[in-house]
Short mmCIF file of C-alpha atoms in Angstrom, two decimals:
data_model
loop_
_atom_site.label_atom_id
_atom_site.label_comp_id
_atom_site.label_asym_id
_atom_site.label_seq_id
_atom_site.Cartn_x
_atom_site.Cartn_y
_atom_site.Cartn_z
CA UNK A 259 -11.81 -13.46 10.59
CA UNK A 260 -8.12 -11.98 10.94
CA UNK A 261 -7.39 -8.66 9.15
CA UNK A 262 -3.90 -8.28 8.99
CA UNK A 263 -2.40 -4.85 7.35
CA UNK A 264 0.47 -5.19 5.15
CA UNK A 265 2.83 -2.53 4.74
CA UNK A 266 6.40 -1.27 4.02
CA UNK A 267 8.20 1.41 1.83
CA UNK A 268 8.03 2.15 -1.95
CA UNK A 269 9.91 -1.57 -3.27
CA UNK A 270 10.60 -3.18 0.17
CA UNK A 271 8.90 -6.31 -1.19
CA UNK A 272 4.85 -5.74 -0.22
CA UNK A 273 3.83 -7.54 -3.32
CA UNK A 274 5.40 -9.88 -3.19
CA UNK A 275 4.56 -10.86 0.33
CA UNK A 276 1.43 -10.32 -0.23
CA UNK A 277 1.33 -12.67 -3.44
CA UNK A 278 2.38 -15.43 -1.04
CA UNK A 279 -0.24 -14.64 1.50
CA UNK A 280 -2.81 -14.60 -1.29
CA UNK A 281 -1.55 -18.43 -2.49
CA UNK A 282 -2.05 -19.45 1.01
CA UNK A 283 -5.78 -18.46 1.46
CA UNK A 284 -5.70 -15.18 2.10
CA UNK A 285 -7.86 -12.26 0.06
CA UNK A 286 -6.11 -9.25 -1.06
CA UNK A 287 -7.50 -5.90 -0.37
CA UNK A 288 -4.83 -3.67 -2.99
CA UNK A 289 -5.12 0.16 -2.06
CA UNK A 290 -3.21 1.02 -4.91
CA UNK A 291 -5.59 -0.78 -7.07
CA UNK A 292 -8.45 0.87 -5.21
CA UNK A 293 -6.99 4.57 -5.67
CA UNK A 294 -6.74 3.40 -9.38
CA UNK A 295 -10.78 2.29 -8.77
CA UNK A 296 -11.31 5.86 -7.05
CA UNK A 297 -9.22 7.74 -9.85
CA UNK A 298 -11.98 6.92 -12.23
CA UNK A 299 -13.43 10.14 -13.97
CA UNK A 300 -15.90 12.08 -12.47
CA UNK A 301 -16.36 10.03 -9.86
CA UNK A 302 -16.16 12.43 -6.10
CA UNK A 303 -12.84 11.92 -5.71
CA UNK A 304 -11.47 12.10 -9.42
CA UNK A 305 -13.42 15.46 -9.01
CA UNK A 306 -11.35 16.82 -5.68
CA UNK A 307 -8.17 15.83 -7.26
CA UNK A 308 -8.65 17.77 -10.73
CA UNK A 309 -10.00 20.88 -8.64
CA UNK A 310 -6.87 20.59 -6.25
CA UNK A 311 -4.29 20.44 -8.80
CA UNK A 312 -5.91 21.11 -11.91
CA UNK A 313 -6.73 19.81 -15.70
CA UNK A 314 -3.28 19.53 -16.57
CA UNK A 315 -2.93 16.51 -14.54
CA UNK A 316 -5.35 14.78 -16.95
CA UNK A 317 -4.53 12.31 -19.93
CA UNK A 318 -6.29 13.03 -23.24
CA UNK A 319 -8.74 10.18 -22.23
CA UNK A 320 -9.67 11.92 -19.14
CA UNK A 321 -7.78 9.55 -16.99
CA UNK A 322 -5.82 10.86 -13.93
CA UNK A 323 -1.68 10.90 -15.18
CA UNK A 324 -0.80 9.21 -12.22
CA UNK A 325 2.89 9.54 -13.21
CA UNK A 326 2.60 13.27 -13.59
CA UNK A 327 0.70 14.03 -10.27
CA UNK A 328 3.65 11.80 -8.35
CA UNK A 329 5.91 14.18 -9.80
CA UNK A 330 3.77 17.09 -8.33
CA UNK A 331 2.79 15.85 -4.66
CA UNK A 332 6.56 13.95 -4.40
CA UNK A 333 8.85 17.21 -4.93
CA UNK A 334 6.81 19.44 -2.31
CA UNK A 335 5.41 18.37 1.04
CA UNK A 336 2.99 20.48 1.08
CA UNK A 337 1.40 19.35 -2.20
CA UNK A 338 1.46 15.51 -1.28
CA UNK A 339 0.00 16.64 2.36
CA UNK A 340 -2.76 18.04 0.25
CA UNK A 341 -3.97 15.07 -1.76
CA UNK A 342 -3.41 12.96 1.08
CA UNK A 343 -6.40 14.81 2.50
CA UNK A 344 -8.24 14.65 -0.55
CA UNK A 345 -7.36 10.72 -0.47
CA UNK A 346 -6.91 9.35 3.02
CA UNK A 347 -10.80 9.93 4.55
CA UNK A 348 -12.04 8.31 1.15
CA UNK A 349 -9.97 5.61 0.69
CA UNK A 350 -10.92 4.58 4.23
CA UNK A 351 -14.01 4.46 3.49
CA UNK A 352 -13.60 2.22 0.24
CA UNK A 353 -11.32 -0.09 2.48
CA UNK A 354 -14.19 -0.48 5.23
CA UNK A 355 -16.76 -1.57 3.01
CA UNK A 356 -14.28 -4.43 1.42
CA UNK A 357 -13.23 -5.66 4.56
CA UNK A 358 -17.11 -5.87 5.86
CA UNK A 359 -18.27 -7.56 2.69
CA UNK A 360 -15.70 -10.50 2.82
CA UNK A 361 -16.40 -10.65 6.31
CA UNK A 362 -20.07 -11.11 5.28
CA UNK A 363 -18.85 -13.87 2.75
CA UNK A 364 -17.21 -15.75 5.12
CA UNK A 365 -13.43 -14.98 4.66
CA UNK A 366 -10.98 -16.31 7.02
CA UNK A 367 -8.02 -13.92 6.86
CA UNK A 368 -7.70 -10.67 4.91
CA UNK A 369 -4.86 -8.52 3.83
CA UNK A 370 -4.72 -4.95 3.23
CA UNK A 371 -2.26 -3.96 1.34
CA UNK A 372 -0.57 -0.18 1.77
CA UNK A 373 2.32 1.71 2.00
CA UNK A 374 0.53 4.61 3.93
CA UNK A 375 -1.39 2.00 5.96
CA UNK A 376 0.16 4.46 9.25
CA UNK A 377 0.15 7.19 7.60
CA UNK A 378 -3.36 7.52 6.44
CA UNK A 379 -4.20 5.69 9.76
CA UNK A 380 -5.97 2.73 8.42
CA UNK A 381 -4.10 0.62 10.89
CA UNK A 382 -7.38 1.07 13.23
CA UNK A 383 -9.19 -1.19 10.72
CA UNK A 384 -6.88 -4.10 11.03
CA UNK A 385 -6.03 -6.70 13.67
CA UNK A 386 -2.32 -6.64 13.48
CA UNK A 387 0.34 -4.91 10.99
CA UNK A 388 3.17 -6.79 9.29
CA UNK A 389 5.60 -4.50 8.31
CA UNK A 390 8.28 -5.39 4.94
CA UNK A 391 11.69 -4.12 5.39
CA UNK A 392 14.56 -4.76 2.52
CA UNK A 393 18.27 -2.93 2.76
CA UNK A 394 17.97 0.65 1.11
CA UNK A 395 20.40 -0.49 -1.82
CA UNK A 396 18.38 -3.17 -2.96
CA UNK A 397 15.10 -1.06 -2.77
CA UNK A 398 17.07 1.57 -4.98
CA UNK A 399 17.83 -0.70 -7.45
CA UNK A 400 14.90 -2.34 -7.65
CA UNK A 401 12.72 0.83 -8.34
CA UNK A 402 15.22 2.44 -10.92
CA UNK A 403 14.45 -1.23 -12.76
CA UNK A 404 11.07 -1.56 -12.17
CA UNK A 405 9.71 1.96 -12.56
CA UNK A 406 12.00 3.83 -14.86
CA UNK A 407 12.84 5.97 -12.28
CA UNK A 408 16.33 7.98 -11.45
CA UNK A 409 18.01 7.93 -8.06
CA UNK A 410 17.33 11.20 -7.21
CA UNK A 411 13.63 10.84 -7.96
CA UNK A 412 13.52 7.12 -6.22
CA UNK A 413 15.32 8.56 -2.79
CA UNK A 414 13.17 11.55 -3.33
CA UNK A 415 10.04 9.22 -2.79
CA UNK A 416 12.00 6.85 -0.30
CA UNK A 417 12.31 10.36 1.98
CA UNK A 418 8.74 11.51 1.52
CA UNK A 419 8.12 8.23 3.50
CA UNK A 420 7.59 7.61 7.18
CA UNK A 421 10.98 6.03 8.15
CA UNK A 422 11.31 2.11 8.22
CA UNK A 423 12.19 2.87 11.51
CA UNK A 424 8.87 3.98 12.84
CA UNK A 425 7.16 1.72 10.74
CA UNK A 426 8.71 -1.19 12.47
CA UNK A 427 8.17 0.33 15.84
CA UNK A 428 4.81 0.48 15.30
CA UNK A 429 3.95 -3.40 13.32
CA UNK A 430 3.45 -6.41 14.83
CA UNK A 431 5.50 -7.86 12.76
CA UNK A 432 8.51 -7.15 11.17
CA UNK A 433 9.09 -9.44 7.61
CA UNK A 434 12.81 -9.09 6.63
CA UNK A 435 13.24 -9.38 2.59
CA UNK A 436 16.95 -8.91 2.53
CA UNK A 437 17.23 -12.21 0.99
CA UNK A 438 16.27 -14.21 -2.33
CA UNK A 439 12.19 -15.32 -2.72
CA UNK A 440 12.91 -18.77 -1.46
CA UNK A 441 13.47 -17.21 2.04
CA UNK A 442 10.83 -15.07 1.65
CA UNK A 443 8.30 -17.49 1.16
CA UNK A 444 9.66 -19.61 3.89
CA UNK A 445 9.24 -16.54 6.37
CA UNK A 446 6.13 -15.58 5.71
CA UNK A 447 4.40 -19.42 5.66
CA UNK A 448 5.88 -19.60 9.01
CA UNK A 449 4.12 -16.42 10.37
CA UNK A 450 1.23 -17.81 8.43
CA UNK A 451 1.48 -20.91 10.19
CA UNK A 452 1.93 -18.89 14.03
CA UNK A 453 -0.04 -16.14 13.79
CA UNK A 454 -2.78 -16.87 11.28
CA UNK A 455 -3.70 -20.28 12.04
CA UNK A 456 -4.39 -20.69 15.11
CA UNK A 457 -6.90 -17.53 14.99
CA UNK A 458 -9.23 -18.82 12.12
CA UNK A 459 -8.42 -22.13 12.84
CA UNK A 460 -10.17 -23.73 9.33
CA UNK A 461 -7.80 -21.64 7.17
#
């Protein structure tokens, strides 16, 4: 089995990439969608979280405001340092146990999709890192659309990011989406086809 870790910055085109991945036999490990799994009240984590930075990070429902806690950790360092403590250990740990039971199950090639793949060092439980990059412009635009977000609070969260610089410098791979979806597609079933492949051979 190939474990290949998928990252990039905040609307560089992850998703997407790994949407095609998933259509071409791959399985999708999402870490957002896990933090949403480990944001689930009362659980050990939900608990570290609401101690660290208090109830009124909560919904009515109980429910982590995920919204309202980006707006905490992403205007002070120090603060996003903090739950990235609370976060990172766990998260690995969640991660771990996914990629171990698909291995189990017989998977061929799995992707683990996350932006703080580096950051929270999970790129020691992966094979190889492929890396998104899109022009700063286009990521911009695309997360004032997508998210509701301003420009100062999207190159707010673009800055609180390890640079696509160092990112690249430390992938494998490097997947340029500076184009339209066609060419996307077309880039990433030809790294499918030379670097996936010929590893698990039946995929």
């Amino acid at each position: 089995m190939i474990v290949i870790g998928l990252t990039g910055g905040i609307g560089t085109g992850k998703s997407e990439v790994a949407r095609i991945l998933q259509a071409l036999g791959a399985v999708i490990i999402n870490a957002d969608q896990l933090g949403h799994q480990a944001y689930t009240p009362h659980t050990e984590i939900w608990d570290e979280v609401v101690k660290a930075f208090g109830e009124g990070i909560l919904q009515p429902s109980g429910e982590i405001d995920r919204k309202q806690l980006g707006a905490i950790v992403f205007a002070d360092p120090s603060q996003l340092a903090r739950l990235n403590q609370i976060m990172h250990p766990r998260m690995a740990r969640m991660v771990s146990a996914q990629i171990e039971k698909l291995r189990e199950g017989g998977e061929s090639a799995v992707v683990v999709e996350a932006a703080v793949l580096f950051e929270a060092g999970w790129d020691g439980l992966v094979d190889e890192v492929w890396t998104t990059e899109s022009p700063l412009d286009a990521v911009v635009d695309r997360l004032m659309a997508r998210n509701g977000l301003d420009k100062a609070e999207v190159v707010k969260r673009i800055k609180s990011q390890m640079s696509s610089e160092e990112r690249s410098a430390r992938s494998q791979v490097v997947v340029d989406n500076s184009r339209d979806v066609a060419t996307l597609e077309n880039t990433v079933r030809s790294l499918w086809d030379t670097r996936v492949k010929g590893i698990v051979g039946k995929v």
